[in-house]
């Protein structure tokens, strides 16, 4: 293996991405940018701080390239489903004020 090569592949448009907290202000903007770049986007959010309107906007803009999972990242089953087949994860889920 060459000194500058890695075993991990570089994410590319068309790959599955995940944005935790994607119905929040920052997560929504990240998800929107990923959709515009051609990534498949999955969002998990429990709406403790996020807004349903932002999730609906992403759904309308992303169509079949967008998937929303309502739930907490603390729910192991939902998180396992959320991370399945992802190459790129943006972790934006957090408590307000953190």
PDB file of C-alpha atoms in Angstrom:
ATOM      1  CA  UNK A   1       0.000   0.000   0.000  1.00  0.00           C
ATOM      2  CA  UNK A   2       1.357   3.411  -0.923  1.00  0.00           C
ATOM      3  CA  UNK A   3       2.276   5.766   1.909  1.00  0.00           C
ATOM      4  CA  UNK A   4      -0.441   8.274   1.002  1.00  0.00           C
ATOM      5  CA  UNK A   5      -3.295   5.824   0.357  1.00  0.00           C
ATOM      6  CA  UNK A   6      -5.991   4.850   2.839  1.00  0.00           C
ATOM      7  CA  UNK A   7      -8.296   1.892   3.111  1.00  0.00           C
ATOM      8  CA  UNK A   8     -11.359   4.146   3.511  1.00  0.00           C
ATOM      9  CA  UNK A   9     -13.070   5.399   0.402  1.00  0.00           C
ATOM     10  CA  UNK A  10     -13.740   9.075  -0.130  1.00  0.00           C
ATOM     11  CA  UNK A  11     -17.465   9.900  -0.080  1.00  0.00           C
ATOM     12  CA  UNK A  12     -18.833  10.995  -3.445  1.00  0.00           C
ATOM     13  CA  UNK A  13     -22.148  12.263  -4.803  1.00  0.00           C
ATOM     14  CA  UNK A  14     -24.666   9.434  -4.898  1.00  0.00           C
ATOM     15  CA  UNK A  15     -23.401   7.992  -1.604  1.00  0.00           C
ATOM     16  CA  UNK A  16     -25.680   7.713   1.437  1.00  0.00           C
ATOM     17  CA  UNK A  17     -25.119  10.381   4.066  1.00  0.00           C
ATOM     18  CA  UNK A  18     -26.599  10.864   7.529  1.00  0.00           C
ATOM     19  CA  UNK A  19     -27.244  14.112   9.379  1.00  0.00           C
ATOM     20  CA  UNK A  20     -28.173  13.685  13.032  1.00  0.00           C
ATOM     21  CA  UNK A  21     -30.215  16.636  14.228  1.00  0.00           C
ATOM     22  CA  UNK A  22     -31.052  17.414  10.614  1.00  0.00           C
ATOM     23  CA  UNK A  23     -34.262  19.258  11.470  1.00  0.00           C
ATOM     24  CA  UNK A  24     -32.316  21.867  13.408  1.00  0.00           C
ATOM     25  CA  UNK A  25     -30.864  25.074  12.016  1.00  0.00           C
ATOM     26  CA  UNK A  26     -27.327  23.868  11.254  1.00  0.00           C
ATOM     27  CA  UNK A  27     -28.262  20.268  10.405  1.00  0.00           C
ATOM     28  CA  UNK A  28     -30.923  21.436   7.962  1.00  0.00           C
ATOM     29  CA  UNK A  29     -28.403  23.562   6.073  1.00  0.00           C
ATOM     30  CA  UNK A  30     -25.903  20.701   5.929  1.00  0.00           C
ATOM     31  CA  UNK A  31     -28.583  18.301   4.647  1.00  0.00           C
ATOM     32  CA  UNK A  32     -29.720  20.831   2.046  1.00  0.00           C
ATOM     33  CA  UNK A  33     -26.134  21.320   0.797  1.00  0.00           C
ATOM     34  CA  UNK A  34     -25.585  17.552   0.567  1.00  0.00           C
ATOM     35  CA  UNK A  35     -28.777  17.155  -1.482  1.00  0.00           C
ATOM     36  CA  UNK A  36     -27.636  19.907  -3.845  1.00  0.00           C
ATOM     37  CA  UNK A  37     -24.289  18.106  -4.295  1.00  0.00           C
ATOM     38  CA  UNK A  38     -26.089  14.892  -5.255  1.00  0.00           C
ATOM     39  CA  UNK A  39     -25.798  12.865  -2.061  1.00  0.00           C
ATOM     40  CA  UNK A  40     -28.583  10.687  -0.712  1.00  0.00           C
ATOM     41  CA  UNK A  41     -29.496  12.220   2.636  1.00  0.00           C
ATOM     42  CA  UNK A  42     -30.950  10.515   5.682  1.00  0.00           C
ATOM     43  CA  UNK A  43     -31.858  12.599   8.725  1.00  0.00           C
ATOM     44  CA  UNK A  44     -32.615  11.428  12.237  1.00  0.00           C
ATOM     45  CA  UNK A  45     -34.180  13.932  14.620  1.00  0.00           C
ATOM     46  CA  UNK A  46     -36.502  13.696  17.617  1.00  0.00           C
ATOM     47  CA  UNK A  47     -37.711  17.316  17.325  1.00  0.00           C
ATOM     48  CA  UNK A  48     -36.553  18.154  20.847  1.00  0.00           C
ATOM     49  CA  UNK A  49     -34.898  21.204  19.241  1.00  0.00           C
ATOM     50  CA  UNK A  50     -35.599  20.719  15.529  1.00  0.00           C
ATOM     51  CA  UNK A  51     -38.546  21.939  13.514  1.00  0.00           C
ATOM     52  CA  UNK A  52     -40.960  19.789  11.535  1.00  0.00           C
ATOM     53  CA  UNK A  53     -41.194  22.526   8.901  1.00  0.00           C
ATOM     54  CA  UNK A  54     -37.461  22.169   8.142  1.00  0.00           C
ATOM     55  CA  UNK A  55     -37.792  18.388   7.809  1.00  0.00           C
ATOM     56  CA  UNK A  56     -40.768  18.825   5.474  1.00  0.00           C
ATOM     57  CA  UNK A  57     -38.807  21.326   3.379  1.00  0.00           C
ATOM     58  CA  UNK A  58     -35.959  18.825   2.994  1.00  0.00           C
ATOM     59  CA  UNK A  59     -38.440  16.094   2.052  1.00  0.00           C
ATOM     60  CA  UNK A  60     -39.998  18.330  -0.622  1.00  0.00           C
ATOM     61  CA  UNK A  61     -36.608  19.331  -2.049  1.00  0.00           C
ATOM     62  CA  UNK A  62     -34.943  15.920  -1.784  1.00  0.00           C
ATOM     63  CA  UNK A  63     -37.694  13.647  -3.046  1.00  0.00           C
ATOM     64  CA  UNK A  64     -36.482  10.061  -3.320  1.00  0.00           C
ATOM     65  CA  UNK A  65     -32.944  11.135  -2.336  1.00  0.00           C
ATOM     66  CA  UNK A  66     -34.173  12.062   1.160  1.00  0.00           C
ATOM     67  CA  UNK A  67     -35.225   9.875   4.073  1.00  0.00           C
ATOM     68  CA  UNK A  68     -36.374  11.042   7.501  1.00  0.00           C
ATOM     69  CA  UNK A  69     -36.294   8.968  10.682  1.00  0.00           C
ATOM     70  CA  UNK A  70     -38.154  10.457  13.613  1.00  0.00           C
ATOM     71  CA  UNK A  71     -36.422   9.431  16.797  1.00  0.00           C
ATOM     72  CA  UNK A  72     -33.554   9.947  19.171  1.00  0.00           C
ATOM     73  CA  UNK A  73     -29.938   9.025  18.522  1.00  0.00           C
ATOM     74  CA  UNK A  74     -30.170   7.391  21.972  1.00  0.00           C
ATOM     75  CA  UNK A  75     -32.592   4.791  20.555  1.00  0.00           C
ATOM     76  CA  UNK A  76     -30.205   2.007  19.497  1.00  0.00           C
ATOM     77  CA  UNK A  77     -32.595   0.427  16.973  1.00  0.00           C
ATOM     78  CA  UNK A  78     -33.344   3.714  15.222  1.00  0.00           C
ATOM     79  CA  UNK A  79     -29.687   4.726  15.228  1.00  0.00           C
ATOM     80  CA  UNK A  80     -28.689   1.358  13.742  1.00  0.00           C
ATOM     81  CA  UNK A  81     -31.229   1.919  10.949  1.00  0.00           C
ATOM     82  CA  UNK A  82     -29.999   5.503  10.471  1.00  0.00           C
ATOM     83  CA  UNK A  83     -26.309   4.592  10.050  1.00  0.00           C
ATOM     84  CA  UNK A  84     -26.934   1.597   7.763  1.00  0.00           C
ATOM     85  CA  UNK A  85     -25.003   1.891   4.480  1.00  0.00           C
ATOM     86  CA  UNK A  86     -23.779   5.425   5.181  1.00  0.00           C
ATOM     87  CA  UNK A  87     -20.403   6.710   4.011  1.00  0.00           C
ATOM     88  CA  UNK A  88     -20.660  10.170   5.518  1.00  0.00           C
ATOM     89  CA  UNK A  89     -22.082  11.244   8.891  1.00  0.00           C
ATOM     90  CA  UNK A  90     -22.565  14.782  10.199  1.00  0.00           C
ATOM     91  CA  UNK A  91     -23.368  14.618  13.895  1.00  0.00           C
ATOM     92  CA  UNK A  92     -25.352  17.735  14.731  1.00  0.00           C
ATOM     93  CA  UNK A  93     -27.774  16.330  17.305  1.00  0.00           C
ATOM     94  CA  UNK A  94     -27.223  18.093  20.625  1.00  0.00           C
ATOM     95  CA  UNK A  95     -28.967  19.590  23.588  1.00  0.00           C
ATOM     96  CA  UNK A  96     -29.989  23.208  23.146  1.00  0.00           C
ATOM     97  CA  UNK A  97     -27.383  25.589  24.489  1.00  0.00           C
ATOM     98  CA  UNK A  98     -24.495  23.163  24.077  1.00  0.00           C
TER      99      UNK A  98
END
